[in-house]
Structure formats: structure tokens, C-alpha cells
PDB file of C-alpha atoms in Angstrom:
ATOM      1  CA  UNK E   5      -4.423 -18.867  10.799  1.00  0.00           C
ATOM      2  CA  UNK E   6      -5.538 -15.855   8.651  1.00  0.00           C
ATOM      3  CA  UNK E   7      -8.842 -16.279   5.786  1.00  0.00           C
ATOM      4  CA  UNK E   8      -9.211 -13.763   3.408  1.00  0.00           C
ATOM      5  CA  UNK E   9     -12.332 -14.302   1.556  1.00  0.00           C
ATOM      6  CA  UNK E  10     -13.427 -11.506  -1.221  1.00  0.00           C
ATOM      7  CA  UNK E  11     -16.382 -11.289  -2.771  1.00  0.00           C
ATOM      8  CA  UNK E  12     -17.819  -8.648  -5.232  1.00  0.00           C
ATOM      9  CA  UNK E  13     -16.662  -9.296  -8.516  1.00  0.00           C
ATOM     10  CA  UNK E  14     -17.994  -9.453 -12.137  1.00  0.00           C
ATOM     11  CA  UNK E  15     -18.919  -8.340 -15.238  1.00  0.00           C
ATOM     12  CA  UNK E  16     -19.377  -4.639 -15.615  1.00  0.00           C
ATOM     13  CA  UNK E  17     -18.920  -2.373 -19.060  1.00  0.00           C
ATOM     14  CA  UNK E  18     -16.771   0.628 -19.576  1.00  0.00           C
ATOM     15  CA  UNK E  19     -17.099   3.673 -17.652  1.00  0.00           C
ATOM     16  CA  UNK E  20     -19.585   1.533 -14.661  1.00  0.00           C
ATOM     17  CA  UNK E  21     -18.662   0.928 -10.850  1.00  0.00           C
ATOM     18  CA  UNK E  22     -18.039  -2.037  -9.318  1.00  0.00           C
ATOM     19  CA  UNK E  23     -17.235  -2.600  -5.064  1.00  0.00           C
ATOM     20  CA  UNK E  24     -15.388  -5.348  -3.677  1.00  0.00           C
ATOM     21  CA  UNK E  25     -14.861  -6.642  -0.277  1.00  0.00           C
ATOM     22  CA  UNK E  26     -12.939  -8.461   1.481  1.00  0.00           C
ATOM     23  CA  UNK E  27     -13.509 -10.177   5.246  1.00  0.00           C
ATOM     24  CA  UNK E  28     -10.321 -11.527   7.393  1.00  0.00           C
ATOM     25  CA  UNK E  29     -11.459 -14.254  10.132  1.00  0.00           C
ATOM     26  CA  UNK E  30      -8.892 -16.518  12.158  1.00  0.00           C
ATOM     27  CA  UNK E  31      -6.559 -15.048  15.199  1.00  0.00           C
ATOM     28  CA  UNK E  32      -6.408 -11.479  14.941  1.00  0.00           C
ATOM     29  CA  UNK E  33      -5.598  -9.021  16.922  1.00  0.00           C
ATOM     30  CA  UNK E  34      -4.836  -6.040  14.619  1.00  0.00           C
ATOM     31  CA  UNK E  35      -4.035  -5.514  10.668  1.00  0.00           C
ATOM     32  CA  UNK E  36      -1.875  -2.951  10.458  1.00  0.00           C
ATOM     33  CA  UNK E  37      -1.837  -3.334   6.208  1.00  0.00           C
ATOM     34  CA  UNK E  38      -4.753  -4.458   4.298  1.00  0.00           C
ATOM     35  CA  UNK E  39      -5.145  -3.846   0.681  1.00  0.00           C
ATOM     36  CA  UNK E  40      -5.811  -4.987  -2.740  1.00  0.00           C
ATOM     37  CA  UNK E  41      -3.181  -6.615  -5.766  1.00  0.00           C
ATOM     38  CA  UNK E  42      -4.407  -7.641  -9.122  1.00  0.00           C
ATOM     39  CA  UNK E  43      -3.256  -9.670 -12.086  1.00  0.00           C
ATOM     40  CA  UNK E  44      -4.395  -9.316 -15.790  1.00  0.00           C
ATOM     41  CA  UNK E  45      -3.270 -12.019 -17.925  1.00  0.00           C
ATOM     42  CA  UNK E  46       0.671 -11.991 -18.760  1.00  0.00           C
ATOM     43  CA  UNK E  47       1.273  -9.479 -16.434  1.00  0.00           C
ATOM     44  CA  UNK E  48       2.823  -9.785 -13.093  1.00  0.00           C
ATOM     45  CA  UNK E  49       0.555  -8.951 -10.100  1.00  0.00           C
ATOM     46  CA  UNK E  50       0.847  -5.614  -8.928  1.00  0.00           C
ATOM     47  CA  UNK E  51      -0.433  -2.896  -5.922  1.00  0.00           C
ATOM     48  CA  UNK E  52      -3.875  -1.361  -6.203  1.00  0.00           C
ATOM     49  CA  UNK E  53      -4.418   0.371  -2.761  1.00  0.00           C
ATOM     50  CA  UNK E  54      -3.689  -0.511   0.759  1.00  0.00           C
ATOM     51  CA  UNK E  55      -5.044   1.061   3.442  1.00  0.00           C
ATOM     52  CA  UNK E  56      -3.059   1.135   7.278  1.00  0.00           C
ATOM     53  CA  UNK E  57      -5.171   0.907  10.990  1.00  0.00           C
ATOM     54  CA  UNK E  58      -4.600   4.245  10.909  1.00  0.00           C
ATOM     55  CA  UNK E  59      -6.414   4.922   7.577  1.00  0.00           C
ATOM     56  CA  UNK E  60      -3.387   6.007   5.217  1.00  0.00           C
ATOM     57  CA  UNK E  61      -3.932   5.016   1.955  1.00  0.00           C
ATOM     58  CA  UNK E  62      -1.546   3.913  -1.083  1.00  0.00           C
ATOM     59  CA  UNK E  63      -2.341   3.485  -4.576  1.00  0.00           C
ATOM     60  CA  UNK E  64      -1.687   3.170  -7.730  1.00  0.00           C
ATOM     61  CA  UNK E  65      -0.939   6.265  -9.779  1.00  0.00           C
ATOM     62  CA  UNK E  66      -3.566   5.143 -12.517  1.00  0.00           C
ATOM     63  CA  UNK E  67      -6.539   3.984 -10.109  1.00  0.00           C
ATOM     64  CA  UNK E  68      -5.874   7.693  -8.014  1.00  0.00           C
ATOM     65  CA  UNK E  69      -9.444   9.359  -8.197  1.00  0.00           C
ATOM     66  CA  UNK E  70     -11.441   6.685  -9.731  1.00  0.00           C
ATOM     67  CA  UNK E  71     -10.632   4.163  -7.062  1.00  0.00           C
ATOM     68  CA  UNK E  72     -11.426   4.256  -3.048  1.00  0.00           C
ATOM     69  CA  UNK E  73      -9.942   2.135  -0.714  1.00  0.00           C
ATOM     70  CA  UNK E  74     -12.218   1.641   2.832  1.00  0.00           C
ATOM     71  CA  UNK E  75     -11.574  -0.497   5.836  1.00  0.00           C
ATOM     72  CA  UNK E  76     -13.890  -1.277   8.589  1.00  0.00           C
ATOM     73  CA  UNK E  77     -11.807  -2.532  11.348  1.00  0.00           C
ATOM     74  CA  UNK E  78     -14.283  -3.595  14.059  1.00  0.00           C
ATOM     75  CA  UNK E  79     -15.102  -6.176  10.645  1.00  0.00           C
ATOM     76  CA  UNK E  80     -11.561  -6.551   9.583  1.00  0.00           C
ATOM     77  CA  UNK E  81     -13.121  -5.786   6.559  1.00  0.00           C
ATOM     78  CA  UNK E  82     -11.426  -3.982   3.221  1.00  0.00           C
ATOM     79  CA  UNK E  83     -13.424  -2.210   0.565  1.00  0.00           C
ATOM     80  CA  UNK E  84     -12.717  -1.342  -2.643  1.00  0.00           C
ATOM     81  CA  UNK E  85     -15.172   0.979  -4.820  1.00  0.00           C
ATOM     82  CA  UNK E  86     -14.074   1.064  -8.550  1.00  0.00           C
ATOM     83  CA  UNK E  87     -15.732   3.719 -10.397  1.00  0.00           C
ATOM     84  CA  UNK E  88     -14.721   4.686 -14.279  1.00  0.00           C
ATOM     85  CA  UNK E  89     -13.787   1.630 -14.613  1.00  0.00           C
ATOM     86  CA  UNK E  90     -11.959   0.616 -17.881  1.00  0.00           C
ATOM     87  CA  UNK E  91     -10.732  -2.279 -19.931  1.00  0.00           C
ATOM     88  CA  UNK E  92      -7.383  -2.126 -18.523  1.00  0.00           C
ATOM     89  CA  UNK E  93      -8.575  -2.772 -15.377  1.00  0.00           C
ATOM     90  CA  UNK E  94      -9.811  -6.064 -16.149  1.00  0.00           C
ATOM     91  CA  UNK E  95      -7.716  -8.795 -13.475  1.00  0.00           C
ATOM     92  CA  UNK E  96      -8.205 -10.804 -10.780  1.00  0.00           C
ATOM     93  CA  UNK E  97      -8.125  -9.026  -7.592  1.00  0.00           C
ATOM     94  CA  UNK E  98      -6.595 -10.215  -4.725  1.00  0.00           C
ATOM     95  CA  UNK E  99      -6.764  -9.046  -1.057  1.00  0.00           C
ATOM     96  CA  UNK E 100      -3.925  -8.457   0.958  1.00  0.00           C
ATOM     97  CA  UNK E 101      -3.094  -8.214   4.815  1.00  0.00           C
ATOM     98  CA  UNK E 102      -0.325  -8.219   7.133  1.00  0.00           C
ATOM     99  CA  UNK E 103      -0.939  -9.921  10.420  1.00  0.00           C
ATOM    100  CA  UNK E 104       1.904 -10.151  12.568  1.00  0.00           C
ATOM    101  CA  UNK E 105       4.974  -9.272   9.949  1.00  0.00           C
ATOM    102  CA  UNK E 106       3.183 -12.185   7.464  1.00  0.00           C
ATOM    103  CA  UNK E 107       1.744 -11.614   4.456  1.00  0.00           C
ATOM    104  CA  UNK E 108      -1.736 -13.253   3.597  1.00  0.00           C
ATOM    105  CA  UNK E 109      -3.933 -13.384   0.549  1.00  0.00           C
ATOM    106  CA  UNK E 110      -7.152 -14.541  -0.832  1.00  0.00           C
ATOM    107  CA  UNK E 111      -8.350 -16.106  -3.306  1.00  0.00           C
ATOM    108  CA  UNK E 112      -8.876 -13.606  -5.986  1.00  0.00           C
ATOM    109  CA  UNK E 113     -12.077 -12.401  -7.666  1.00  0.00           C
ATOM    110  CA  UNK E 114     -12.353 -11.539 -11.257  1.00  0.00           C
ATOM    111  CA  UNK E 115     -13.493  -8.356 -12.160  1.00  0.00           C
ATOM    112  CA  UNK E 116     -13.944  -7.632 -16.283  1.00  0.00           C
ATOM    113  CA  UNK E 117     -14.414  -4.766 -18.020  1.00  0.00           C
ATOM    114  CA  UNK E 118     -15.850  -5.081 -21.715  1.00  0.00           C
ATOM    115  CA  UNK E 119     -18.709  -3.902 -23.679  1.00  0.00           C
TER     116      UNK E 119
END
């Protein structure tokens, strides 16, 4: 069994920073994917960066330079440090990771962006 807990989330206005983590516990031996999704209302759930073991990052075109994906792997721990942030990035955001060819997510934690 695989947890995903995040944690970080909130309120923040236009043009602030926000971080979120997220910590993987249960049987694990490596995480070759971890990564973040999110879901505004209406909208399907989509890819916001994922980051390999090796450190090779993927991301969304419209998050490239304002968003930073991090993992600490000794923590099996993902990071995700939103800066510029604007209204259309307003979701819940999920974690992601791949543990043995399966595909397990968290919660979600709602991050909103108004003034």
C-alpha cells in the first residue's frame, strides 16, 4: 500500500507564491514518477509537472518558468513551488506517483488564486 498525503495549500492573491508538498509512506522501494495533476472546476484534471528518480522534469507549457518541481527521495517527498501565480491556476492539486507500474494519488489540496 502507497499514501500520498499533500499538504501546502491555500489562499494566496495574484502574482504571490505558494509551495506544496507531498510525502509517500507504505512499501516502497523506489518512485520512478512522482508529480503533480490539478482540477479547476468543469475541467478535466490535467499534468502540472512530474519529476523522474533521475530528476527529469515535465510540465506544463503554461506553468514553464513560474513553476518548480523538487523531489527529495531519501523522503519520497515531491515539491512544488508556484510563483506568479494567477487566477487560472486556481484547482485542486493532486499528487501523483508510480510505484511498481501503478498509479497512486492523494487526496488533493486546494490552492486559490483571487484578490
Amino acid at each position: 500500500q502507497v499514501q500520498l498525503v499533500e499538504s501546502g495549500g491555500g489562499l494566496v492573491q495574484p502574482g504571490e507564491s505558494l509551495t506544496i508538498s507531498c510525502a509517500a509512506s507504505g512499501t516502497i522501494l523506489i518512485i520512478p514518477n512522482m508529480g503533480w495533476y490539478r482540477q479547476a472546476p468543469g475541467k478535466e484534471r490535467e499534468l502540472v509537472a512530474t519529476i523522474t528518480s533521475g530528476g527529469r522534469t515535465n510540465q506544463k507549457d503554461s506553468v514553464k518558468g513560474r513553476f518548480t518541481i523538487s523531489r527529495d527521495s531519501a523522503k519520497n517527498t515531491v515539491y512544488l513551488q508556484m510563483n506568479s501565480l494567477k487566477p487560472d491556476d486556481t484547482a485542486v492539486y493532486y499528487c501523483y506517483a508510480n510505484v511498481a507500474d501503478t498509479d497512486h494519488w492523494g487526496q488533493g489540496t486546494q490552492v486559490t488564486v483571487s484578490s
